[in-house]
């Protein structure tokens, strides 16, 4: 899809569809009023008849509105003006794009981006509009023999801003939004791919592909390399699978050569059966999404490279399947991690932390400024926070604050959980330095505590995306979260968030 930005009058647009907002109850926005005036009160007449109250989520498509140059006008309900905040703005754009996509219009001119949103800049409005548009038109149909029919696909969208002097700023924000959206689409595609296609090898090839398209270096460590490094914890997870594990390493060097890199680590379990501690049958298919952490860090580095951000970013993905089998790890097995610490594997289904701990130790060699890991780590996090917030843990409070703020800015929110010493005792083992599980109470915290034992040498945060990386039920599919959070954090660090 093609995107552009301009400042213009709605009644003068030669467009297949002009999109304007209506507040509740029956209050025209500025753009709607201009169309109303030009068309001798066509809109106010319609509104008086009760066809558009302005309720959030409602839309009304009009044809042949007199004295306008556009083929259609789409009215979008914005809800009450006083309550029109970030969430409402994003929801209005979502319903507008959805409705627009269902018309025969191949281009649209969206005036909703003119509407002020409290505390948010024009750049924010445009960046969100670009992200939401691409998010809304996203389809994953590569395995459907018959693709869903969009009568005439949207080819061109124009976002309207109030003043011309904000054009440069808006254009930069749009480019950022489109880069973030591309990263999210990559993450969603990888997540949605079935486990028989998206294997550790497939993730490695995808990483090489991303690297070849951008200024990114890529290195893939094989099982033998990991053996040499002593990554026995990671390897213990791969033992039951016929798919060889991969450790994927990407370096984007947009910053000064002596600048320490930010490191993102993403859990890449391409299918989590639970291993010998086998999961129950229902919904087990959703464990193909257990590589969504990996997908999100790959999506993020792609977006960062596309935006050419002036920073150094390293991505590490420990990729493996978790399967039962004759050579699989068994409950009670003890392994020595790359850090030298020993781990008693009391439950082979707590495999995420086992692959992450070695990847985190590996991160040390890059002398990182900050390390953030992203993982579909615990069912307990879904119980704690549902599908709204990502669980955030950190050994550094200013890092936690920055990530919370980035999530807020991106409308991809996280919520901080405690990482107090008091919880560490949950991981006590009678036979090794630690157990890999801590029991049912505080399950997402004990998982984070486990990781914290491998991150003492740097500033670190952990994002548990078990509840936010995908949706279940009729909307089943990857969400692309937390690519928006991560990229906003990186934009801010690069001084490019306006
Ligand atoms: N990938 C799962 C976590 C998960 C479960 C995410 C359900 C989303 C939905 C992880 O590997 C896992 O199995 N965790 C166990 C840990 C337990 C054995 C301590 C869990 O959460 O049940
Ligand atoms: Mn598991
Ligand atoms: Zn898992």
Coordinates of C-alpha atoms and ligand atoms in Angstrom, one line a residue:
X1 CA 0.0 0.0 0.0
X2 CA 1.1 3.5 -0.8
X3 CA 0.9 6.2 1.9
X4 CA 1.1 10.0 1.8
X5 CA 0.4 13.0 4.1
X6 CA -1.0 16.4 3.3
X7 CA -3.0 19.2 4.6
X8 CA -6.2 19.9 2.7
X9 CA -10.0 20.5 2.7
X10 CA -12.2 17.5 2.7
X11 CA -14.8 18.8 0.1
X12 CA -12.0 19.4 -2.4
X13 CA -10.5 15.9 -2.4
X14 CA -10.6 13.8 -5.5
X15 CA -10.7 10.6 -3.7
X16 CA -12.6 7.3 -3.8
X17 CA -13.4 7.9 -0.1
X18 CA -13.0 10.7 2.3
X19 CA -13.1 9.6 6.0
X20 CA -14.3 12.1 8.6
X21 CA -15.3 11.8 12.3
X22 CA -18.5 12.5 14.2
X23 CA -18.5 12.9 18.0
X24 CA -21.3 11.6 20.2
X25 CA -23.9 12.9 20.4
X26 CA -24.3 14.0 16.7
X27 CA -21.4 16.5 16.7
X28 CA -19.5 17.0 13.5
X29 CA -15.7 17.3 13.6
X30 CA -14.1 20.2 11.7
X31 CA -13.7 18.2 8.5
X32 CA -17.2 16.8 8.7
X33 CA -18.5 20.3 9.1
X34 CA -16.7 21.5 6.0
X35 CA -18.3 18.7 4.0
X36 CA -21.6 19.6 5.5
X37 CA -21.3 23.2 4.5
X38 CA -20.2 22.5 1.0
X39 CA -23.1 20.0 0.5
X40 CA -25.9 22.2 1.9
X41 CA -26.3 20.3 5.2
X42 CA -26.3 16.8 3.8
X43 CA -24.4 15.5 6.9
X44 CA -26.5 17.4 9.4
X45 CA -29.7 16.1 7.7
X46 CA -28.5 12.5 7.9
X47 CA -27.5 13.0 11.5
X48 CA -30.8 14.6 12.4
X49 CA -32.6 11.6 11.0
X50 CA -30.7 9.4 13.5
X51 CA -28.5 7.4 11.2
X52 CA -25.2 8.4 12.9
X53 CA -25.1 9.2 16.5
X54 CA -21.3 9.3 16.7
X55 CA -21.1 6.2 18.9
X56 CA -17.6 4.8 19.1
X57 CA -17.1 2.0 16.6
X58 CA -20.0 3.0 14.3
X59 CA -19.5 3.9 10.6
X60 CA -21.8 5.1 7.9
X61 CA -20.9 5.1 4.2
X62 CA -22.4 7.8 2.0
X63 CA -22.3 8.0 -1.8
X64 CA -22.7 11.0 -4.0
X65 CA -22.5 13.7 -1.4
X66 CA -23.4 16.9 -3.3
X67 CA -20.7 19.5 -4.1
X68 CA -17.8 17.3 -3.1
X69 CA -15.2 15.8 -5.4
X70 CA -15.0 12.4 -3.7
X71 CA -17.0 9.3 -4.7
X72 CA -17.8 8.4 -1.1
X73 CA -17.8 9.9 2.4
X74 CA -17.3 7.5 5.3
X75 CA -18.5 8.9 8.7
X76 CA -16.8 7.3 11.7
X77 CA -18.3 7.6 15.2
X78 CA -15.6 8.8 17.7
X79 CA -17.6 8.6 20.9
X80 CA -17.8 11.5 23.3
X81 CA -15.4 14.3 22.5
X82 CA -14.4 14.7 26.2
X83 CA -13.5 11.0 26.3
X84 CA -11.5 11.0 23.0
X85 CA -8.1 9.8 24.2
X86 CA -5.4 7.5 22.8
X87 CA -7.4 4.3 23.0
X88 CA -10.4 5.9 21.3
X89 CA -8.3 7.5 18.6
X90 CA -6.7 4.1 17.7
X91 CA -10.1 2.3 17.8
X92 CA -11.6 4.9 15.5
X93 CA -8.8 4.4 13.0
X94 CA -9.3 0.7 13.2
X95 CA -13.0 0.8 12.4
X96 CA -12.4 3.3 9.7
X97 CA -9.8 1.2 7.9
X98 CA -11.9 -1.9 8.4
X99 CA -15.0 -0.2 6.8
X100 CA -12.9 1.3 4.1
X101 CA -11.5 -2.1 3.2
X102 CA -15.0 -3.4 2.8
X103 CA -16.0 -0.7 0.3
X104 CA -15.0 -0.8 -3.4
X105 CA -12.7 2.2 -2.8
X106 CA -9.1 1.6 -3.8
X107 CA -7.9 4.8 -2.1
X108 CA -8.9 6.8 0.9
X109 CA -8.2 10.2 2.5
X110 CA -8.4 10.0 6.2
X111 CA -9.2 13.2 8.2
X112 CA -9.3 11.5 11.5
X113 CA -5.6 12.2 11.9
X114 CA -6.4 15.9 12.2
X115 CA -8.3 15.3 15.4
X116 CA -6.4 16.4 18.5
X117 CA -5.6 13.7 21.1
X118 CA -4.7 14.9 24.5
X119 CA -1.0 14.8 25.4
X120 CA -0.1 13.3 22.0
X121 CA 1.8 15.0 19.2
X122 CA 1.0 15.0 15.5
X123 CA 3.9 12.6 15.1
X124 CA 2.3 10.2 17.5
X125 CA -1.0 10.4 15.7
X126 CA 0.5 9.7 12.3
X127 CA 2.9 6.9 13.6
X128 CA -0.1 5.2 15.2
X129 CA -2.2 5.6 12.1
X130 CA 0.4 3.9 9.9
X131 CA 0.8 1.0 12.4
X132 CA -2.9 0.5 12.9
X133 CA -3.7 0.6 9.2
X134 CA -1.2 -2.1 8.3
X135 CA -2.2 -4.1 11.4
X136 CA -5.9 -3.9 10.3
X137 CA -5.4 -5.0 6.6
X138 CA -3.0 -7.8 7.7
X139 CA -4.0 -11.3 6.5
X140 CA -2.3 -14.6 6.8
X141 CA -3.7 -16.8 4.0
X142 CA -0.7 -18.6 2.6
X143 CA -2.1 -22.0 3.4
X144 CA -5.7 -21.2 2.2
X145 CA -6.5 -22.5 -1.3
X146 CA -9.1 -19.8 -1.6
X147 CA -8.0 -16.4 -0.4
X148 CA -10.6 -14.1 1.2
X149 CA -12.0 -11.6 -1.2
X150 CA -11.5 -7.9 -0.8
X151 CA -13.6 -6.5 -3.6
X152 CA -11.0 -4.0 -4.6
X153 CA -8.0 -3.8 -2.3
X154 CA -7.0 -0.5 -0.8
X155 CA -4.0 0.8 -2.7
X156 CA -3.4 4.3 -1.4
X157 CA -4.1 6.1 1.8
X158 CA -3.6 9.7 2.6
X159 CA -3.5 11.0 6.1
X160 CA -4.5 14.6 6.6
X161 CA -2.8 16.9 9.0
X162 CA -4.1 20.3 10.1
X163 CA -1.0 22.5 9.3
X164 CA 1.5 22.2 6.5
X165 CA 4.3 23.2 8.7
X166 CA 4.1 19.9 10.5
X167 CA 4.6 18.0 7.2
X168 CA 8.3 17.0 7.7
X169 CA 7.7 15.8 11.2
X170 CA 4.6 13.8 10.2
X171 CA 6.4 12.2 7.3
X172 CA 9.2 11.0 9.5
X173 CA 6.6 9.6 11.9
X174 CA 4.8 7.8 9.1
X175 CA 8.1 6.2 7.9
X176 CA 8.7 5.1 11.5
X177 CA 5.1 3.7 11.7
X178 CA 5.5 1.8 8.5
X179 CA 8.8 0.3 9.6
X180 CA 7.3 -0.8 12.9
X181 CA 4.3 -2.2 11.1
X182 CA 6.7 -4.2 8.8
X183 CA 8.4 -5.6 11.9
X184 CA 5.1 -6.5 13.4
X185 CA 3.9 -8.2 10.2
X186 CA 7.1 -10.2 10.1
X187 CA 6.6 -11.2 13.7
X188 CA 3.0 -12.2 13.0
X189 CA 3.9 -14.2 10.0
X190 CA 6.6 -16.2 11.8
X191 CA 4.2 -16.7 14.8
X192 CA 1.3 -17.9 12.6
X193 CA 3.4 -20.3 10.6
X194 CA 2.9 -23.9 11.7
X195 CA 5.5 -25.7 13.7
X196 CA 6.3 -28.1 10.8
X197 CA 7.3 -25.1 8.7
X198 CA 8.7 -22.7 11.2
X199 CA 11.5 -24.8 12.7
X200 CA 14.7 -23.6 14.3
X201 CA 16.3 -23.9 10.8
X202 CA 13.5 -21.8 9.3
X203 CA 14.1 -19.1 11.9
X204 CA 17.8 -19.1 11.1
X205 CA 17.1 -18.8 7.4
X206 CA 14.7 -16.0 8.1
X207 CA 17.3 -14.2 10.1
X208 CA 19.8 -14.6 7.3
X209 CA 17.2 -13.2 4.9
X210 CA 16.6 -10.1 7.1
X211 CA 20.4 -9.6 7.4
X212 CA 20.8 -9.8 3.6
X213 CA 18.1 -7.2 3.0
X214 CA 19.6 -4.7 5.5
X215 CA 22.9 -3.6 6.9
X216 CA 22.9 -6.5 9.4
X217 CA 25.5 -9.2 10.2
X218 CA 24.3 -12.7 10.9
X219 CA 25.9 -15.6 12.5
X220 CA 24.2 -19.0 13.1
X221 CA 25.7 -21.3 15.8
X222 CA 25.1 -25.0 15.3
X223 CA 24.8 -27.7 17.9
X224 CA 28.5 -28.4 17.8
X225 CA 29.3 -24.7 18.4
X226 CA 27.0 -24.7 21.4
X227 CA 28.6 -27.9 22.7
X228 CA 32.0 -26.2 22.6
X229 CA 30.6 -23.2 24.4
X230 CA 29.1 -25.4 27.1
X231 CA 25.5 -24.5 26.5
X232 CA 24.3 -27.7 28.0
X233 CA 21.1 -26.1 29.4
X234 CA 20.0 -25.0 25.9
X235 CA 21.0 -28.3 24.4
X236 CA 19.1 -30.3 27.0
X237 CA 15.9 -28.9 25.6
X238 CA 16.8 -29.8 22.0
X239 CA 17.7 -33.4 22.8
X240 CA 14.2 -34.9 22.3
X241 CA 13.7 -33.3 18.9
X242 CA 14.8 -34.4 15.4
X243 CA 15.1 -30.7 14.5
X244 CA 18.6 -29.4 15.1
X245 CA 18.7 -26.3 17.4
X246 CA 20.2 -23.0 16.3
X247 CA 21.6 -20.0 18.1
X248 CA 20.9 -17.0 15.9
X249 CA 23.0 -13.9 16.4
X250 CA 22.4 -10.6 14.5
X251 CA 24.3 -7.4 14.7
X252 CA 23.0 -4.0 13.5
X253 CA 25.6 -1.3 13.8
X254 CA 24.0 2.0 13.3
X255 CA 25.7 3.7 16.2
X256 CA 29.3 4.7 16.9
X257 CA 31.7 1.8 16.7
X258 CA 32.7 2.1 20.4
X259 CA 29.1 2.4 21.6
X260 CA 27.9 -0.6 23.6
X261 CA 25.1 -2.5 22.0
X262 CA 21.6 -3.0 23.2
X263 CA 20.9 -6.7 23.2
X264 CA 17.5 -8.3 22.6
X265 CA 17.1 -12.0 23.4
X266 CA 14.0 -13.8 22.1
X267 CA 12.7 -17.2 23.2
X268 CA 12.6 -19.4 20.0
X269 CA 10.8 -22.6 20.9
X270 CA 9.2 -23.4 17.6
X271 CA 7.0 -26.0 19.2
X272 CA 6.6 -26.7 22.9
X273 CA 5.0 -30.0 23.6
X274 CA 6.2 -29.9 27.1
X275 CA 8.7 -32.7 26.4
X276 CA 8.5 -35.7 28.8
X277 CA 6.4 -33.5 31.1
X278 CA 4.0 -33.5 28.2
X279 CA 1.3 -30.8 28.0
X280 CA -2.4 -31.8 27.9
X281 CA -4.0 -32.1 24.5
X282 CA -6.5 -29.2 24.3
X283 CA -5.0 -26.1 22.6
X284 CA -1.6 -27.7 22.3
X285 CA -1.5 -26.4 18.8
X286 CA -1.0 -22.9 20.2
X287 CA 2.4 -23.9 21.4
X288 CA 3.6 -23.2 17.8
X289 CA 3.4 -19.6 19.1
X290 CA 6.2 -20.4 21.6
X291 CA 8.7 -18.6 19.3
X292 CA 6.9 -15.3 19.4
X293 CA 9.6 -13.8 21.5
X294 CA 12.1 -14.7 18.8
X295 CA 9.7 -13.4 16.2
X296 CA 9.4 -10.1 18.0
X297 CA 13.1 -9.4 18.3
X298 CA 13.6 -10.3 14.7
X299 CA 10.8 -8.0 13.7
X300 CA 12.3 -5.3 15.9
X301 CA 15.8 -5.4 14.4
X302 CA 14.2 -5.3 10.9
X303 CA 12.3 -2.2 11.9
X304 CA 15.4 -0.6 13.4
X305 CA 17.4 -1.3 10.3
X306 CA 14.7 0.1 8.1
X307 CA 14.6 3.3 10.2
X308 CA 18.4 3.4 10.2
X309 CA 18.4 4.3 13.8
X310 CA 21.7 5.5 15.1
X311 CA 22.3 2.8 17.7
X312 CA 24.0 -0.6 17.9
X313 CA 21.6 -3.5 18.3
X314 CA 22.3 -7.2 18.8
X315 CA 19.6 -9.9 18.6
X316 CA 20.1 -13.4 20.0
X317 CA 17.6 -16.2 19.4
X318 CA 18.0 -19.6 21.1
X319 CA 15.9 -21.7 18.8
X320 CA 14.8 -25.3 19.5
X321 CA 11.8 -27.6 19.6
X322 CA 10.7 -29.1 22.9
X323 CA 9.7 -32.7 22.2
X324 CA 9.5 -36.0 24.1
X325 CA 11.6 -38.8 22.7
X326 CA 14.0 -41.5 23.7
X327 CA 16.8 -39.1 24.1
X328 CA 14.8 -36.3 25.6
X329 CA 15.7 -34.8 29.0
X330 CA 13.8 -36.3 31.9
X331 CA 12.5 -34.8 35.1
X332 CA 15.4 -35.1 37.6
X333 CA 18.1 -34.6 35.1
X334 CA 20.8 -32.2 36.0
X335 CA 22.7 -30.0 33.5
X336 CA 25.5 -27.5 33.8
X337 CA 24.7 -24.2 32.1
X338 CA 27.2 -22.2 30.2
X339 CA 27.5 -20.0 33.3
X340 CA 28.8 -23.0 35.3
X341 CA 25.7 -23.0 37.5
X342 CA 24.0 -26.4 37.7
X343 CA 20.2 -26.8 37.1
X344 CA 18.0 -29.7 38.2
X345 CA 15.3 -30.1 35.5
X346 CA 12.2 -30.9 37.6
X347 CA 9.8 -30.2 34.8
X348 CA 10.8 -30.4 31.1
X349 CA 8.0 -28.0 30.3
X350 CA 9.8 -25.2 31.9
X351 CA 12.1 -25.2 28.9
X352 CA 12.1 -21.5 28.0
X353 CA 14.2 -20.5 30.9
X354 CA 16.6 -23.3 30.0
X355 CA 17.3 -22.0 26.5
X356 CA 17.3 -18.4 27.6
X357 CA 19.8 -18.7 30.4
X358 CA 22.5 -19.8 28.0
X359 CA 21.6 -17.2 25.5
X360 CA 21.8 -14.5 28.3
X361 CA 25.2 -15.8 29.4
X362 CA 26.3 -15.6 25.7
X363 CA 25.2 -12.0 25.6
X364 CA 27.9 -11.1 28.1
X365 CA 30.6 -11.3 25.4
X366 CA 29.1 -8.3 23.6
X367 CA 29.6 -6.1 26.6
X368 CA 26.0 -4.9 26.4
X369 CA 24.6 -1.5 27.6
X370 CA 21.3 -3.2 28.2
X371 CA 19.8 -6.7 27.7
X372 CA 16.1 -7.2 27.2
X373 CA 14.7 -10.7 26.8
X374 CA 11.3 -11.4 25.4
X375 CA 9.6 -14.8 26.0
X376 CA 6.2 -16.6 26.1
X377 CA 7.5 -17.9 29.4
X378 CA 4.7 -18.8 31.8
X379 CA 1.1 -19.6 31.8
X380 CA 1.1 -18.0 35.2
X381 CA 1.7 -14.6 33.6
X382 CA -1.6 -15.1 31.7
X383 CA -3.3 -15.8 34.9
X384 CA -1.8 -12.6 36.5
X385 CA -2.2 -10.1 33.7
X386 CA -4.6 -11.7 31.2
X387 CA -4.2 -10.7 27.6
X388 CA -3.8 -7.0 28.2
X389 CA -0.4 -6.3 29.7
X390 CA 2.9 -7.9 29.1
X391 CA 4.7 -8.9 32.3
X392 CA 7.8 -6.8 33.0
X393 CA 10.7 -7.7 35.3
X394 CA 13.9 -5.8 35.6
X395 CA 17.1 -5.6 37.7
X396 CA 17.2 -1.8 37.1
X397 CA 14.4 0.6 37.8
X398 CA 15.1 3.2 35.3
X399 CA 15.1 0.6 32.5
X400 CA 11.8 -0.7 33.8
X401 CA 10.4 2.9 33.8
X402 CA 11.6 3.5 30.2
X403 CA 10.0 0.2 29.0
X404 CA 6.7 1.0 30.7
X405 CA 6.7 4.4 29.1
X406 CA 7.5 3.0 25.7
X407 CA 4.6 0.5 26.1
X408 CA 2.3 3.4 27.0
X409 CA 3.4 5.5 24.0
X410 CA 3.1 2.5 21.7
X411 CA -0.3 1.4 23.1
X412 CA 1.5 -2.0 23.7
X413 CA 1.6 -1.9 27.4
X414 CA 3.5 -3.7 30.1
X415 CA 3.1 -3.9 33.8
X416 CA 5.9 -4.3 36.3
X417 CA 6.1 -7.3 38.6
X418 CA 8.4 -7.7 41.6
X419 CA 11.7 -9.4 41.4
X420 CA 12.5 -9.4 45.1
X421 CA 15.1 -11.6 46.7
X422 CA 12.3 -13.2 48.8
X423 CA 11.1 -15.1 45.8
X424 CA 14.5 -16.7 45.0
X425 CA 14.1 -19.4 47.5
X426 CA 11.3 -20.9 45.4
X427 CA 14.0 -22.2 43.1
X428 CA 15.8 -24.3 45.8
X429 CA 17.0 -27.7 44.7
X430 CA 18.3 -30.5 46.9
X431 CA 20.7 -31.7 44.2
X432 CA 21.8 -28.8 42.1
X433 CA 22.4 -25.0 42.3
X434 CA 18.8 -24.4 41.4
X435 CA 15.7 -26.1 40.2
X436 CA 14.1 -25.0 36.9
X437 CA 10.6 -24.6 38.5
X438 CA 9.4 -22.9 41.6
X439 CA 5.9 -24.3 42.1
X440 CA 2.5 -22.8 41.2
X441 CA 2.5 -19.6 43.4
X442 CA 4.1 -16.7 41.7
X443 CA 5.0 -18.8 38.7
X444 CA 5.9 -16.0 36.4
X445 CA 8.1 -14.4 39.2
X446 CA 10.0 -17.6 39.9
X447 CA 10.7 -17.9 36.2
X448 CA 12.0 -14.3 36.1
X449 CA 14.1 -15.1 39.3
X450 CA 15.6 -18.0 37.4
X451 CA 16.7 -15.8 34.6
X452 CA 18.0 -13.1 37.0
X453 CA 20.7 -15.6 38.1
X454 CA 22.2 -15.3 34.6
X455 CA 22.0 -11.5 34.2
X456 CA 24.0 -10.2 37.1
X457 CA 26.7 -8.7 34.9
X458 CA 24.4 -6.2 33.1
X459 CA 21.3 -4.0 33.2
X460 CA 18.5 -6.4 32.3
X461 CA 14.7 -6.6 31.7
X462 CA 12.5 -9.5 31.0
X463 CA 9.2 -9.3 29.1
X464 CA 6.8 -12.2 29.6
X465 CA 4.5 -12.1 26.6
X466 CA 2.7 -15.4 27.2
X467 CA -0.7 -13.5 27.4
X468 CA -0.1 -10.9 24.7
X469 CA 1.8 -12.5 21.8
X470 CA -1.2 -14.2 20.3
X471 CA -5.0 -14.5 20.5
X472 CA -6.9 -17.7 20.9
X473 CA -10.4 -18.7 19.8
X474 CA -12.0 -17.4 16.6
X475 CA -9.4 -14.6 16.4
X476 CA -6.6 -17.1 16.8
X477 CA -3.3 -15.6 15.5
X478 CA -0.1 -13.8 16.4
X479 CA -0.5 -10.1 17.5
X480 CA 3.0 -8.9 16.7
X481 CA 3.4 -7.7 20.3
X482 CA 5.7 -6.4 21.7
X483 CA 7.4 -5.1 18.6
X484 CA 5.7 -1.8 19.0
X485 CA 6.9 -1.5 22.6
X486 CA 10.5 -2.5 21.8
X487 CA 10.8 -0.2 18.8
X488 CA 9.4 2.7 20.6
X489 CA 11.9 2.1 23.4
X490 CA 14.7 2.0 20.8
X491 CA 13.3 5.1 19.0
X492 CA 13.4 7.0 22.3
X493 CA 16.9 5.8 23.0
X494 CA 18.0 7.0 19.6
X495 CA 16.4 10.4 20.2
X496 CA 14.0 9.9 17.3
X497 CA 10.7 9.8 19.1
X498 CA 8.6 13.0 18.7
Ligands
LIG1 N1 5.5 -21.9 26.7 C1 5.0 -22.2 28.0 C2 4.3 -21.0 28.6 C3 2.9 -20.8 28.1 C4 1.9 -21.6 28.5 C5 2.6 -19.7 27.4 C6 0.6 -21.3 28.1 C7 1.4 -19.4 27.0 C8 0.3 -20.2 27.3 C9 6.2 -22.5 28.9 O1 7.3 -23.2 28.3 C10 5.7 -23.4 29.9 O2 5.3 -24.5 29.6 N2 5.7 -23.0 31.1 C11 5.2 -23.8 32.2 C12 6.1 -23.6 33.4 C13 5.8 -24.5 34.5 C14 6.1 -26.0 34.1 C15 6.7 -24.1 35.7 C16 3.8 -23.3 32.6 O3 3.6 -22.0 32.5 O4 2.9 -24.1 32.8
LIG2 MN1 7.0 -25.3 28.2
LIG3 ZN1 7.5 -22.9 26.3

